[in-house]
Coordinates of C-alpha atoms in Angstrom, one line a residue:
M1 CA -11.5 2.4 11.8
I2 CA -15.3 2.8 11.9
T3 CA -15.1 6.3 10.4
L4 CA -12.9 5.0 7.6
T5 CA -15.3 2.2 6.8
L6 CA -18.4 4.3 6.9
V7 CA -17.1 7.1 4.7
F8 CA -15.6 4.6 2.3
L9 CA -18.8 2.6 1.9
A10 CA -21.0 5.6 1.9
T11 CA -19.2 7.4 -0.9
L12 CA -18.8 4.2 -2.8
A13 CA -22.6 3.6 -2.6
L14 CA -23.2 7.2 -3.9
G15 CA -21.3 6.4 -7.0
V16 CA -18.2 8.5 -6.2
P17 CA -15.2 7.3 -8.3
I18 CA -13.0 5.0 -6.3
A19 CA -10.0 7.4 -6.4
F20 CA -12.0 10.2 -4.7
T21 CA -13.6 7.6 -2.3
M22 CA -10.2 6.6 -1.0
G23 CA -9.0 10.2 -0.7
M24 CA -12.1 11.4 1.1
A25 CA -12.1 8.5 3.5
S26 CA -8.4 9.2 4.3
A27 CA -9.0 12.9 4.9
A28 CA -12.1 12.3 7.0
V29 CA -10.2 9.9 9.4
I30 CA -7.2 12.1 9.7
W31 CA -9.4 15.1 10.6
K32 CA -11.7 13.3 13.0
E33 CA -9.1 11.2 14.8
D34 CA -6.5 14.0 14.7
L35 CA -3.9 11.6 13.4
A36 CA -1.9 14.3 11.7
D37 CA -2.2 17.6 9.9
L38 CA -4.5 17.4 6.9
L39 CA -1.5 18.4 4.8
V40 CA -0.4 14.8 5.1
V41 CA -3.1 13.9 2.5
P42 CA -1.6 15.8 -0.5
Q43 CA 1.9 14.8 0.7
Q44 CA 0.9 11.1 0.6
V45 CA -0.8 11.7 -2.8
F46 CA 2.4 13.1 -4.2
A47 CA 4.5 10.4 -2.6
G48 CA 2.3 7.8 -4.2
L49 CA 3.3 9.1 -7.7
D50 CA 7.0 9.8 -6.9
S51 CA 8.2 6.5 -8.3
F52 CA 10.3 6.1 -11.5
P53 CA 8.9 2.6 -12.2
L54 CA 5.4 4.1 -12.5
L55 CA 6.5 5.5 -15.9
A56 CA 5.9 2.1 -17.3
I57 CA 2.1 2.5 -17.0
P58 CA 1.6 5.4 -19.4
F59 CA 4.1 3.9 -21.9
F60 CA 2.3 0.5 -21.9
I61 CA -1.1 2.3 -22.3
L62 CA 0.3 4.3 -25.2
S63 CA 1.8 1.3 -26.9
A64 CA -1.5 -0.5 -26.8
E65 CA -3.3 2.6 -28.2
L66 CA -0.7 2.8 -31.0
M67 CA -1.3 -0.9 -31.8
T68 CA -5.0 -0.4 -31.9
G69 CA -4.8 2.8 -33.9
G70 CA -2.6 0.9 -36.4
R71 CA -5.5 -1.5 -37.0
L72 CA -3.5 -4.4 -35.5
T73 CA -6.9 -5.8 -34.4
D74 CA -7.7 -6.7 -38.0
T75 CA -4.4 -8.6 -38.4
L76 CA -4.8 -10.6 -35.3
L77 CA -8.5 -11.3 -36.0
R78 CA -7.8 -12.7 -39.5
F79 CA -4.9 -14.8 -38.1
A80 CA -7.0 -16.2 -35.3
A81 CA -9.9 -16.9 -37.7
A82 CA -7.6 -18.7 -40.1
C83 CA -6.3 -20.9 -37.2
V84 CA -9.6 -21.9 -35.5
G85 CA -12.4 -20.4 -37.6
R86 CA -13.6 -23.7 -39.1
A87 CA -13.9 -25.5 -35.7
R88 CA -17.3 -26.0 -34.0
G89 CA -18.1 -22.6 -32.5
G90 CA -15.3 -21.1 -34.7
L91 CA -16.2 -17.5 -34.2
G92 CA -16.3 -18.0 -30.4
H93 CA -12.9 -19.6 -30.6
T94 CA -11.7 -16.7 -32.8
N95 CA -12.9 -14.3 -30.1
I96 CA -10.9 -16.1 -27.4
I97 CA -7.7 -16.5 -29.5
T98 CA -7.8 -12.9 -30.7
L99 CA -8.2 -11.4 -27.2
T100 CA -5.6 -13.7 -25.8
L101 CA -3.1 -12.6 -28.5
F102 CA -4.1 -8.9 -27.9
S103 CA -3.6 -9.3 -24.2
G104 CA 0.1 -9.6 -24.9
L105 CA 0.0 -6.0 -26.2
S106 CA -2.5 -4.1 -24.1
G107 CA -2.2 -5.2 -20.4
S108 CA -5.7 -3.9 -19.9
A109 CA -9.0 -5.9 -19.8
L110 CA -11.1 -2.9 -20.6
A111 CA -9.0 -2.0 -23.6
D112 CA -9.3 -5.6 -25.0
A113 CA -13.1 -5.6 -24.5
A114 CA -13.7 -2.1 -26.0
G115 CA -11.3 -2.6 -28.9
P116 CA -11.0 -6.0 -30.6
G117 CA -13.8 -7.4 -28.4
A118 CA -16.3 -5.0 -29.9
V119 CA -15.4 -6.0 -33.4
I120 CA -15.7 -9.7 -32.7
Q121 CA -19.0 -9.3 -30.8
R122 CA -20.5 -7.9 -34.0
M123 CA -19.1 -10.6 -36.1
M124 CA -20.5 -13.3 -33.8
K125 CA -23.9 -11.7 -33.9
E126 CA -23.9 -11.6 -37.7
G127 CA -22.7 -15.2 -37.7
G128 CA -25.8 -16.4 -35.9
Y129 CA -24.6 -16.3 -32.3
S130 CA -26.8 -14.9 -29.5
G131 CA -25.8 -11.3 -28.9
A132 CA -25.8 -11.9 -25.1
Y133 CA -23.6 -14.9 -25.6
G134 CA -21.1 -12.9 -27.6
A135 CA -21.0 -10.2 -24.9
A136 CA -20.6 -12.7 -22.1
L137 CA -17.8 -14.5 -23.9
T138 CA -16.0 -11.3 -24.7
A139 CA -16.2 -10.1 -21.1
A140 CA -15.0 -13.5 -19.8
T141 CA -12.0 -13.6 -22.2
A142 CA -11.0 -10.0 -21.7
I143 CA -9.9 -10.7 -18.1
V144 CA -6.8 -12.5 -19.6
G145 CA -5.5 -9.0 -20.5
P146 CA -4.1 -8.1 -17.0
I147 CA -2.8 -11.7 -16.5
I148 CA -0.7 -12.3 -19.6
P149 CA 2.2 -9.8 -19.9
P150 CA 2.6 -6.9 -20.1
S151 CA 0.2 -6.1 -17.3
I152 CA -0.5 -2.8 -15.6
I153 CA -1.8 -4.5 -12.5
M154 CA 1.4 -6.5 -12.2
V155 CA 3.5 -3.4 -12.4
V156 CA 1.5 -1.8 -9.5
Y157 CA 1.6 -5.1 -7.5
A158 CA 5.4 -5.3 -7.7
L159 CA 5.6 -1.7 -6.5
T160 CA 3.3 -2.6 -3.6
D161 CA 5.1 -5.8 -2.6
N162 CA 8.9 -5.6 -2.8
S163 CA 9.2 -9.4 -2.5
V164 CA 8.3 -9.8 -6.2
S165 CA 9.6 -8.2 -9.4
V166 CA 7.8 -6.9 -12.4
N167 CA 9.4 -9.3 -14.8
G168 CA 9.0 -12.3 -12.4
L169 CA 5.3 -11.5 -12.3
F170 CA 5.1 -11.1 -16.1
I171 CA 6.6 -14.6 -16.6
A172 CA 4.4 -16.1 -13.8
G173 CA 1.3 -14.9 -15.6
V174 CA 1.9 -16.7 -18.8
V175 CA 0.7 -20.2 -17.8
P176 CA -2.3 -19.0 -15.7
G177 CA -3.5 -16.8 -18.6
L178 CA -3.2 -19.6 -21.1
L179 CA -5.0 -22.0 -18.8
I180 CA -7.9 -19.6 -18.5
S181 CA -8.1 -19.2 -22.3
A182 CA -8.0 -23.0 -22.7
A183 CA -10.9 -23.4 -20.2
L184 CA -12.9 -20.8 -22.1
L185 CA -12.2 -22.7 -25.4
G186 CA -13.6 -25.9 -23.8
V187 CA -16.7 -24.2 -22.5
N188 CA -17.3 -22.4 -25.9
H189 CA -17.0 -25.8 -27.7
W190 CA -19.4 -27.5 -25.3
I191 CA -22.0 -24.7 -25.7
S192 CA -21.5 -24.5 -29.4
V193 CA -22.2 -28.2 -29.8
K194 CA -25.4 -27.9 -27.7
R195 CA -26.7 -24.9 -29.7
G196 CA -25.4 -25.8 -33.1
Y197 CA -23.1 -22.8 -33.4
R198 CA -20.9 -23.6 -36.5
G199 CA -17.6 -22.3 -37.7
V200 CA -16.8 -20.6 -41.0
D201 CA -17.5 -22.6 -44.1
S202 CA -14.2 -22.3 -45.9
R203 CA -10.6 -22.7 -44.9
P204 CA -8.2 -20.1 -46.3
P205 CA -5.8 -21.4 -49.0
F206 CA -2.4 -22.4 -47.6
R207 CA -0.6 -19.5 -49.2
E208 CA -3.1 -17.1 -47.6
F209 CA -2.6 -18.8 -44.2
V210 CA 1.2 -18.4 -44.5
S211 CA 0.8 -14.7 -45.5
L212 CA -1.5 -14.1 -42.5
S213 CA 0.9 -15.8 -40.1
I214 CA 3.8 -13.8 -41.4
S215 CA 1.9 -10.5 -41.0
A216 CA 1.0 -11.4 -37.4
I217 CA 4.6 -12.1 -36.4
P218 CA 5.6 -8.4 -35.7
A219 CA 2.7 -7.9 -33.4
L220 CA 3.2 -11.2 -31.6
L221 CA 6.9 -10.4 -31.1
L222 CA 6.1 -7.4 -28.8
P223 CA 5.6 -9.4 -25.5
V224 CA 8.7 -11.5 -26.4
I225 CA 10.8 -8.4 -26.9
I226 CA 9.6 -7.0 -23.6
I227 CA 10.1 -10.1 -21.5
G228 CA 13.3 -11.2 -23.3
G229 CA 14.8 -7.7 -23.0
I230 CA 14.1 -7.4 -19.3
H231 CA 15.3 -11.0 -18.6
G232 CA 18.4 -10.5 -20.6
G233 CA 19.3 -7.3 -18.8
V234 CA 19.0 -5.2 -21.9
F235 CA 16.6 -2.8 -20.3
T236 CA 14.5 -2.3 -17.1
P237 CA 10.7 -2.8 -17.0
T238 CA 10.3 1.0 -17.3
E239 CA 12.7 1.2 -20.2
A240 CA 10.9 -1.8 -21.8
S241 CA 7.6 0.1 -21.8
A242 CA 9.3 2.9 -23.8
V243 CA 10.7 0.3 -26.2
A244 CA 7.2 -1.0 -26.6
V245 CA 6.0 2.5 -27.7
F246 CA 8.8 2.8 -30.2
Y247 CA 8.1 -0.7 -31.5
A248 CA 4.4 -0.1 -31.8
L249 CA 5.0 3.1 -33.7
V250 CA 7.4 1.5 -36.1
C251 CA 5.0 -1.4 -36.8
G252 CA 2.0 0.9 -37.4
L253 CA 3.9 3.5 -39.6
F254 CA 6.3 1.3 -41.5
F255 CA 5.5 -2.4 -41.3
Y256 CA 1.7 -2.4 -41.5
R257 CA 1.5 1.1 -42.8
S258 CA -2.0 1.5 -41.3
L259 CA -1.2 4.2 -38.6
A260 CA -1.9 7.6 -40.0
L261 CA 0.0 10.6 -38.6
S262 CA -3.3 12.4 -38.2
A263 CA -4.5 9.8 -35.7
L264 CA -1.6 10.4 -33.3
P265 CA -3.1 13.4 -31.5
G266 CA -6.3 11.4 -30.7
I267 CA -4.2 8.4 -29.6
L268 CA -2.1 10.7 -27.3
V269 CA -5.3 12.2 -25.8
R270 CA -6.9 8.8 -25.1
S271 CA -3.6 7.6 -23.5
C272 CA -3.4 10.7 -21.3
V273 CA -7.0 10.3 -20.1
M274 CA -6.5 6.6 -19.2
T275 CA -3.1 7.3 -17.6
A276 CA -4.6 10.1 -15.5
A277 CA -7.4 7.8 -14.2
V278 CA -4.9 5.0 -13.3
M279 CA -2.4 7.4 -11.6
L280 CA -5.1 9.1 -9.6
I281 CA -6.2 5.8 -8.1
I282 CA -2.5 5.0 -7.3
A283 CA -2.0 8.4 -5.7
T284 CA -5.0 8.4 -3.4
S285 CA -4.6 4.8 -2.5
N286 CA -1.2 5.8 -1.0
S287 CA -3.0 8.1 1.4
F288 CA -5.5 5.4 2.2
G289 CA -2.7 3.0 2.9
Y290 CA -1.1 5.6 5.2
V291 CA -4.2 5.7 7.3
L292 CA -4.5 1.9 7.5
T293 CA -0.9 1.8 8.7
V294 CA -1.4 4.5 11.3
L295 CA -4.5 2.7 12.6
Q296 CA -2.5 -0.6 12.7
V297 CA -5.1 -2.4 10.6
P298 CA -2.5 -4.9 9.1
Q299 CA -1.4 -5.9 12.6
A300 CA -5.0 -6.3 13.7
V301 CA -5.9 -8.5 10.7
G302 CA -2.8 -10.5 11.2
E303 CA -3.6 -11.2 14.9
W304 CA -7.1 -12.2 14.0
I305 CA -6.1 -14.6 11.3
G306 CA -3.5 -16.0 13.7
T307 CA -6.2 -17.0 16.1
L308 CA -7.9 -19.1 13.4
G309 CA -5.0 -21.5 13.3
L310 CA -5.2 -21.8 9.5
S311 CA -2.8 -23.8 7.3
A312 CA -1.3 -22.2 4.3
I313 CA -3.9 -23.8 2.0
G314 CA -6.7 -22.9 4.4
F315 CA -5.4 -19.3 4.4
L316 CA -5.4 -19.2 0.6
L317 CA -8.9 -20.5 0.4
V318 CA -10.2 -17.9 2.9
V319 CA -8.4 -15.2 1.0
N320 CA -9.9 -16.4 -2.2
I321 CA -13.4 -16.2 -0.8
F322 CA -12.8 -12.8 0.7
L323 CA -11.3 -11.4 -2.6
L324 CA -14.1 -12.8 -4.7
L325 CA -16.6 -10.9 -2.5
F326 CA -14.4 -7.8 -2.3
G327 CA -13.9 -7.8 -6.1
I328 CA -17.7 -7.5 -6.6
F329 CA -17.5 -3.9 -5.5
I330 CA -13.9 -2.8 -6.1
E331 CA -11.8 -2.7 -9.3
P332 CA -8.6 -4.8 -9.4
L333 CA -6.2 -1.8 -9.3
P334 CA -7.4 -0.2 -6.0
G335 CA -8.0 -3.7 -4.7
V336 CA -4.3 -4.4 -5.1
M337 CA -3.3 -1.1 -3.5
I338 CA -5.5 -1.6 -0.5
L339 CA -5.2 -5.3 0.3
V340 CA -1.7 -6.4 -0.8
P341 CA 0.1 -4.5 2.0
I342 CA -2.2 -6.3 4.5
L343 CA -2.3 -9.8 3.0
A344 CA 1.1 -10.3 1.4
P345 CA 3.1 -10.2 4.7
L346 CA 0.7 -12.7 6.2
A347 CA 1.1 -15.0 3.3
A348 CA 4.9 -14.7 3.5
S349 CA 4.8 -15.6 7.2
M350 CA 3.0 -18.8 6.4
G351 CA 5.7 -19.8 3.9
I352 CA 3.6 -19.1 0.8
D353 CA 5.7 -18.2 -2.3
P354 CA 5.2 -14.5 -2.9
M355 CA 4.9 -15.0 -6.6
H356 CA 2.3 -17.7 -6.1
F357 CA 0.3 -15.5 -3.8
A358 CA 0.6 -12.6 -6.2
I359 CA -0.9 -14.6 -9.1
V360 CA -3.8 -15.8 -6.9
V361 CA -4.6 -12.3 -5.9
I362 CA -4.3 -10.8 -9.4
V363 CA -6.5 -13.5 -11.0
N364 CA -9.0 -13.3 -8.2
L365 CA -9.4 -9.5 -8.3
T366 CA -9.5 -9.6 -12.1
L367 CA -12.5 -12.0 -11.9
G368 CA -14.3 -9.1 -10.1
M369 CA -14.5 -7.3 -13.4
I370 CA -17.1 -9.8 -14.7
T371 CA -18.8 -10.5 -11.3
P372 CA -22.3 -9.0 -11.2
P373 CA -23.6 -6.5 -10.3
V374 CA -20.7 -4.1 -10.6
G375 CA -18.3 -5.8 -13.1
G376 CA -16.9 -3.1 -15.4
L377 CA -16.4 -5.5 -18.3
L378 CA -20.1 -6.4 -18.3
F379 CA -21.1 -2.8 -18.9
V380 CA -18.6 -2.4 -21.7
T381 CA -19.9 -5.4 -23.6
Q382 CA -23.5 -4.5 -22.9
V383 CA -23.1 -1.1 -24.6
V384 CA -21.6 -2.9 -27.7
S385 CA -24.2 -5.7 -27.8
G386 CA -27.3 -3.7 -26.8
E387 CA -28.4 -6.7 -24.8
S388 CA -29.9 -6.5 -21.3
M389 CA -27.6 -7.1 -18.4
G390 CA -29.8 -10.0 -17.2
R391 CA -29.3 -11.9 -20.4
I392 CA -25.6 -11.3 -20.5
V393 CA -25.2 -12.5 -16.9
K394 CA -27.2 -15.6 -17.6
E395 CA -24.9 -16.5 -20.4
L396 CA -21.8 -15.7 -18.3
W397 CA -22.2 -18.3 -15.6
P398 CA -20.6 -21.3 -17.4
F399 CA -17.5 -19.2 -18.2
L400 CA -17.3 -17.8 -14.7
A401 CA -17.5 -21.3 -13.2
A402 CA -14.7 -22.5 -15.5
Q403 CA -12.5 -19.5 -14.4
I404 CA -13.2 -20.1 -10.7
A405 CA -12.2 -23.7 -11.3
I406 CA -8.9 -22.5 -12.8
L407 CA -8.4 -20.2 -9.9
L408 CA -8.9 -23.1 -7.5
L409 CA -6.3 -25.1 -9.5
L410 CA -3.8 -22.2 -9.3
T411 CA -4.4 -22.0 -5.6
L412 CA -3.8 -25.7 -4.9
V413 CA -1.0 -26.2 -7.4
P414 CA 1.6 -23.5 -6.9
G415 CA 3.9 -24.9 -9.6
L416 CA 1.5 -23.7 -12.3
S417 CA 2.4 -20.1 -11.3
V418 CA 5.9 -20.3 -10.1
W419 CA 7.6 -23.1 -12.1
L420 CA 8.4 -20.9 -15.1
P421 CA 9.7 -17.8 -13.3
H422 CA 11.7 -20.0 -10.9
A423 CA 13.2 -21.9 -13.8
M424 CA 14.3 -18.5 -15.3
G425 CA 15.9 -17.4 -12.0
Y426 CA 13.1 -15.4 -10.4
A427 CA 13.0 -17.3 -7.1
K428 CA 11.5 -16.0 -3.9

């Protein structure tokens, strides 16, 4: 265990990508401790990818790229601005609403921040908002991407923990995602009142508002089709991801007529690169998990937690603190692959609803993407804004505090996460 920890931390500190960090740490332990033949590493890497449901990941990534390539961002942006643009802090509200709507298409926080988030940041700066404030708000809002369905992290979580289903997690993420967006709207309003950030001067005519609403409907229907189709038994989650690609292609080519055929090769290349990065993490985390199992780490952690005599709530609070610290250094996807096999059985043994625990873990690890100093979303928004990291982090704290408050609420009130999926038949 010491070798595993040292190699993992050392390679991570040297800036080695997390996928290679897990693979190197696994190989080092297997070789030093003579746990098995080193051939077990490539075998475990292959086994980590030998799963049909994993096909959902490249399809969801491709559907998001098709929607972005079809300039769907412009449609959602105009629709959000028409809804909330005139309110105090209207451009900030437009930022939050647009990214919340787009999260139902992408499933990726980084895609939201780099795509529509970059456009809205520039608009906010031109509208008189601080560049650092726009960057902080965009980063804080982008974390809704992996929480509101479809979500790549939820697909991986369901493959890691068989006690929850992909569609159950998709439905469970709706209310928490909307709560986070609502909290951010409140913080943005409070700050806008203090600083005098105003909304747009004019409201669109009623006929224009109706036209914008109608044009946004096809895009907004995508998550409804995905969840409704899976829930109704029309298709599986994997098949749903393929349907999403077809739907995005039809919308871009025929409905919005903004997706050029010449753009498709570039979209496919970007999707392949993103898919390769995600799949490599999943593959090497399987070998990492194999080593943890052979070293009986889950059993050791379970025995140690058992000696603490924690209640279910006490356990969740301890897990929250641990994950918030863990998320500072590790991205959500490898965090799920490493920690869920250890923590989920412990939560189940304490009578905690698996779906409730899954949402707590996913929200918590996603917050790590905006937790300094390593938060990936902060670097994306910094590049767009050109602001210093120190100024962005200073503006971030009120939003991060609101999100941690929502996380605590989700922890203490399980019904916020599980009521909707249980009502739809996804009980534990």
